[in-house]
Amino acid sequence: MATASRALWKGAISFGLVHIPVSLHSATTESGVDFDWLDKRSMDPVGYKRVNKRTGKEIDKAHIVKGVAYEEGKYVVLSPEEIEAVYPKSTQSIDIEAFVDASEIPFVYLDRPYYLAPIGKGEKVYALLREALLKKGKVGLARVVIQTKEHLAALVPAGPALVLNLLRWGADIRSWEDLKLPKEGVKGAGISEREMTMAGQLIDELSTAWKPADFSDKFKDQVMALVEKKAEAGQTETVLQPEEEAPAKTADVIDLTELLRQSLRGGKGAKPVAKKKRAA
């Protein structure tokens, strides 16, 4: 099983006056087969060209502007300055706005999970929040900015971890109203008691403990077996890959212990403590 990657950024979970210093780590990895484009003459990587779709000619980056379609064949062009002005500003903060029952969020809203790990003096209150959420059966609804894009997210306890699962916005979920779906409920769908009993028995027979290792991508397994076979036979080519970008610098985080003390003493009227500088 793949392990968590390096921290994507460091910041804090924030609700009320409480700030829990955390680092954000990707909880997933792309496990499919990645077919890269290569120039068969030189084995160089092949990228995407900027091509005018009408003329078919490649154009210079300086001649490209960004437009948003608002009617058929009509666009509104926005300048880089106009776009920059409305980009959400990164705060390195996961701002919890509400707590809801974990069962209230349908799976269709779940998008991408990230692990949160405590840093600094945040371990105890990290655990406190995790256990309190488990006991109450709640998840935190939060807003977070990742790479200049604002996301709605659910803060979910999962084993020893707090998982930040990015959610799709409500406007991005398609309605099922146009689909011909059976009515909800046993009676509404015309299901008999005998049919329900038999279906339940079948489910019981196929029920098992969840073991992710029991399920794998068969296409990937077969392709990688072929790749390994050809590699062992010496059928490989050398390709120079572009260098990775340097990791982003971390931000200041607020000392959790002192904030918690102030919250207990003064409630909403307490003043936040000064930020402490953390190494990049």
Coordinates of C-alpha atoms in Angstrom, one line a residue:
M1 CA 0.0 0.0 0.0
A2 CA 1.3 3.5 -0.9
T3 CA 2.3 5.7 2.0
A4 CA 1.5 9.4 2.4
S5 CA 3.6 11.8 0.4
R6 CA 5.6 14.8 1.6
A7 CA 3.6 17.7 3.1
L8 CA 1.8 19.8 0.4
W9 CA 1.6 22.7 2.8
K10 CA 1.5 23.5 6.6
G11 CA -1.3 25.5 8.2
A12 CA -4.0 25.1 10.8
I13 CA -7.5 23.8 11.3
S14 CA -9.5 26.8 12.6
F15 CA -12.9 26.9 14.4
G16 CA -13.8 29.6 16.9
L17 CA -10.6 30.6 18.6
V18 CA -9.0 27.2 18.2
H19 CA -6.2 26.6 15.7
I20 CA -4.7 23.2 15.3
P21 CA -1.4 23.2 13.5
V22 CA -1.4 20.6 10.7
S23 CA 0.4 19.5 7.6
L24 CA -1.6 18.5 4.5
H25 CA -0.7 15.2 2.7
S26 CA -2.2 13.6 -0.4
A27 CA -4.2 10.5 0.6
T28 CA -4.3 9.0 -2.9
T29 CA -2.0 8.1 -5.7
E30 CA -2.7 7.6 -9.4
S31 CA -2.5 3.8 -9.9
G32 CA -3.5 3.5 -13.5
V33 CA -1.2 3.0 -16.4
D34 CA 0.4 6.3 -17.6
F35 CA 1.2 6.2 -21.3
D36 CA 3.6 9.1 -22.0
W37 CA 4.1 10.4 -25.5
L38 CA 7.6 9.9 -26.8
D39 CA 9.3 10.9 -30.1
K40 CA 10.2 7.5 -31.6
R41 CA 13.2 9.0 -33.4
S42 CA 14.9 10.4 -30.3
M43 CA 12.9 9.0 -27.3
D44 CA 12.3 12.6 -26.2
P45 CA 9.1 13.4 -24.2
V46 CA 6.3 14.9 -26.4
G47 CA 4.1 17.7 -25.0
Y48 CA 1.0 19.5 -26.1
K49 CA 1.2 22.3 -28.7
R50 CA -0.7 25.5 -28.7
V51 CA -2.6 25.2 -31.9
N52 CA -5.2 27.5 -33.5
K53 CA -8.2 25.1 -34.0
R54 CA -9.4 27.0 -37.2
T55 CA -6.1 27.3 -39.0
G56 CA -4.3 24.3 -37.5
K57 CA -1.2 26.5 -37.0
E58 CA 0.8 26.7 -33.8
I59 CA 0.7 30.1 -32.1
D60 CA 2.9 31.9 -29.7
K61 CA 2.0 32.1 -26.0
A62 CA 2.0 35.9 -26.2
H63 CA -1.0 35.8 -28.6
I64 CA -3.2 33.8 -26.2
V65 CA -5.9 35.4 -24.1
K66 CA -8.5 33.8 -21.8
G67 CA -12.2 34.0 -22.7
V68 CA -15.3 32.7 -21.1
A69 CA -18.2 31.6 -23.3
Y70 CA -21.5 33.2 -22.3
E71 CA -23.5 32.6 -25.5
E72 CA -23.2 30.4 -28.6
G73 CA -20.0 31.7 -30.4
K74 CA -19.6 34.7 -28.1
Y75 CA -16.9 35.1 -25.4
V76 CA -16.0 37.6 -22.8
V77 CA -12.2 38.1 -22.7
L78 CA -10.6 38.6 -19.2
S79 CA -7.2 40.1 -18.7
P80 CA -4.6 38.4 -16.5
E81 CA -5.0 41.3 -14.0
E82 CA -8.8 40.8 -13.8
I83 CA -8.4 37.1 -13.2
E84 CA -5.7 37.7 -10.6
A85 CA -7.9 40.1 -8.7
V86 CA -10.6 37.5 -8.1
Y87 CA -8.4 34.5 -7.3
P88 CA -8.9 33.3 -3.8
K89 CA -6.0 34.2 -1.5
S90 CA -4.2 31.3 0.1
T91 CA -4.6 31.5 3.9
Q92 CA -3.0 28.2 4.9
S93 CA -6.1 27.7 7.0
I94 CA -8.9 25.1 7.1
D95 CA -11.8 27.2 8.3
I96 CA -14.6 25.0 9.8
E97 CA -18.0 26.7 9.3
A98 CA -20.3 24.1 10.7
F99 CA -20.5 20.5 11.9
V100 CA -23.0 18.1 10.3
D101 CA -24.0 14.4 10.8
A102 CA -21.5 12.2 8.8
S103 CA -24.4 10.4 7.2
E104 CA -25.8 13.6 5.7
I105 CA -23.1 13.9 3.0
P106 CA -23.9 11.7 0.0
F107 CA -21.0 9.8 -1.6
V108 CA -21.6 11.7 -4.9
Y109 CA -20.2 14.8 -3.2
L110 CA -16.9 13.3 -2.2
D111 CA -14.0 14.3 -4.5
R112 CA -10.4 13.9 -3.2
P113 CA -9.1 13.0 0.2
Y114 CA -6.0 14.4 2.0
Y115 CA -4.5 13.3 5.3
L116 CA -3.9 15.9 8.0
A117 CA -1.1 15.3 10.4
P118 CA -0.5 17.4 13.6
I119 CA 2.6 19.5 13.9
G120 CA 4.2 21.5 16.7
K121 CA 2.1 21.3 19.9
G122 CA -1.1 20.3 18.1
E123 CA -1.1 16.5 18.8
K124 CA -3.3 16.4 21.9
V125 CA -6.0 18.8 20.6
Y126 CA -5.8 17.1 17.2
A127 CA -6.7 13.8 19.0
L128 CA -9.3 15.6 21.0
L129 CA -11.1 16.9 17.9
R130 CA -10.8 13.5 16.2
E131 CA -12.3 11.7 19.2
A132 CA -15.1 14.3 19.7
L133 CA -16.1 14.0 16.1
L134 CA -16.2 10.2 16.4
K135 CA -18.3 10.3 19.6
K136 CA -20.8 12.8 18.1
G137 CA -20.9 11.1 14.7
K138 CA -20.1 14.5 13.1
V139 CA -17.9 15.8 10.4
G140 CA -16.7 19.4 10.0
L141 CA -17.6 21.4 6.9
A142 CA -14.8 23.8 6.0
R143 CA -13.4 26.1 3.3
V144 CA -9.8 25.7 2.2
V145 CA -7.7 27.3 -0.5
I146 CA -5.4 24.9 -2.3
Q147 CA -3.2 26.2 -5.2
T148 CA -5.3 29.4 -5.6
K149 CA -8.6 27.4 -5.8
E150 CA -11.2 27.5 -3.0
H151 CA -12.8 24.2 -2.0
L152 CA -15.6 23.0 0.2
A153 CA -14.3 20.2 2.3
A154 CA -15.4 17.7 5.0
L155 CA -13.1 17.1 8.0
V156 CA -13.6 13.4 8.7
P157 CA -12.1 11.2 11.5
A158 CA -10.8 8.0 10.0
G159 CA -8.8 5.6 12.3
P160 CA -6.0 7.6 13.9
A161 CA -6.2 10.3 11.2
L162 CA -8.2 13.4 10.4
V163 CA -9.0 13.3 6.7
L164 CA -9.8 16.4 4.7
N165 CA -12.0 15.2 1.9
L166 CA -12.6 17.9 -0.8
L167 CA -16.3 18.1 -1.8
R168 CA -17.9 19.0 -5.1
W169 CA -20.0 22.1 -4.9
G170 CA -23.7 21.6 -5.0
A171 CA -23.9 23.4 -8.4
D172 CA -21.6 20.7 -9.8
I173 CA -23.8 17.8 -8.9
R174 CA -26.3 16.9 -11.6
S175 CA -29.9 16.3 -10.7
W176 CA -31.5 12.8 -11.0
E177 CA -34.9 14.2 -11.8
D178 CA -34.6 13.5 -15.5
L179 CA -33.7 9.8 -14.8
K180 CA -36.4 7.2 -14.7
L181 CA -35.8 5.9 -11.2
P182 CA -38.1 3.6 -9.2
K183 CA -40.0 5.3 -6.3
E184 CA -38.3 5.3 -2.9
G185 CA -39.4 2.8 -0.3
V186 CA -40.4 -0.9 -0.5
K187 CA -44.1 -0.2 -1.1
G188 CA -43.4 2.6 -3.5
A189 CA -41.2 0.4 -5.7
G190 CA -43.7 -2.5 -5.5
I191 CA -41.3 -4.9 -3.7
S192 CA -42.7 -7.9 -1.9
E193 CA -41.6 -9.1 1.6
R194 CA -40.4 -12.4 0.1
E195 CA -38.3 -10.5 -2.5
M196 CA -36.8 -8.4 0.3
T197 CA -36.0 -11.5 2.3
M198 CA -34.3 -13.2 -0.6
A199 CA -32.3 -10.1 -1.5
G200 CA -31.1 -9.8 2.1
Q201 CA -30.0 -13.4 2.2
L202 CA -28.0 -12.9 -1.0
I203 CA -26.3 -9.8 0.5
D204 CA -25.5 -11.8 3.6
E205 CA -23.9 -14.6 1.6
L206 CA -21.7 -12.1 -0.3
S207 CA -20.8 -9.9 2.8
T208 CA -17.2 -9.8 3.9
A209 CA -14.8 -7.5 5.7
W210 CA -13.4 -4.6 3.6
K211 CA -9.9 -5.5 2.4
P212 CA -8.6 -3.1 -0.2
A213 CA -5.8 -5.5 -1.1
D214 CA -8.4 -8.0 -2.4
F215 CA -9.2 -5.6 -5.3
S216 CA -6.9 -4.4 -8.0
D217 CA -6.8 -2.8 -11.4
K218 CA -6.6 -5.9 -13.7
F219 CA -5.7 -3.8 -16.8
K220 CA -2.9 -2.2 -14.9
D221 CA -1.6 -5.5 -13.5
Q222 CA -1.5 -7.0 -17.0
V223 CA 0.2 -4.0 -18.6
M224 CA 2.8 -3.8 -15.9
A225 CA 3.4 -7.6 -16.2
L226 CA 4.1 -7.0 -19.9
V227 CA 6.3 -4.1 -19.1
E228 CA 8.3 -6.1 -16.6
K229 CA 8.7 -9.0 -19.1
K230 CA 10.0 -6.6 -21.8
A231 CA 12.3 -4.8 -19.3
E232 CA 13.8 -8.1 -18.2
A233 CA 14.5 -8.9 -21.9
G234 CA 16.4 -5.6 -22.2
Q235 CA 13.7 -3.9 -24.4
T236 CA 14.0 -0.5 -22.7
E237 CA 14.7 3.1 -23.8
T238 CA 16.3 6.0 -21.9
V239 CA 14.1 9.1 -21.6
L240 CA 15.1 12.4 -19.9
Q241 CA 12.3 13.7 -17.7
P242 CA 11.8 17.4 -16.8
E243 CA 12.8 18.5 -13.4
E244 CA 10.2 18.8 -10.6
E245 CA 9.2 22.2 -9.2
A246 CA 10.6 23.2 -5.8
P247 CA 8.2 22.7 -2.9
A248 CA 6.2 25.7 -1.8
K249 CA 7.2 27.5 1.4
T250 CA 5.1 27.0 4.5
A251 CA 3.1 29.6 6.3
D252 CA 2.9 30.9 9.9
V253 CA 0.7 28.9 12.2
I254 CA -0.9 29.9 15.5
D255 CA 0.1 28.3 18.8
L256 CA -2.8 26.0 19.6
T257 CA -2.1 25.5 23.3
E258 CA -2.3 29.2 24.2
L259 CA -5.3 29.8 22.0
L260 CA -7.1 26.9 23.7
R261 CA -6.4 28.5 27.1
Q262 CA -7.7 31.8 26.0
S263 CA -10.8 30.2 24.5
L264 CA -11.6 28.5 27.8
R265 CA -11.0 31.7 29.8
G266 CA -12.6 34.3 27.6
G267 CA -14.8 32.6 25.0
K268 CA -15.5 34.7 22.0
G269 CA -14.1 37.8 23.6
A270 CA -10.6 36.5 23.9
K271 CA -7.8 38.0 21.8
P272 CA -5.8 35.7 19.5
V273 CA -2.2 35.1 20.3
A274 CA 0.7 36.2 18.1
K275 CA 1.8 33.8 15.4
K276 CA 5.0 31.8 15.7
K277 CA 7.3 31.5 12.8
R278 CA 7.9 28.0 11.5
A279 CA 10.8 26.8 9.4
A280 CA 10.1 26.3 5.7

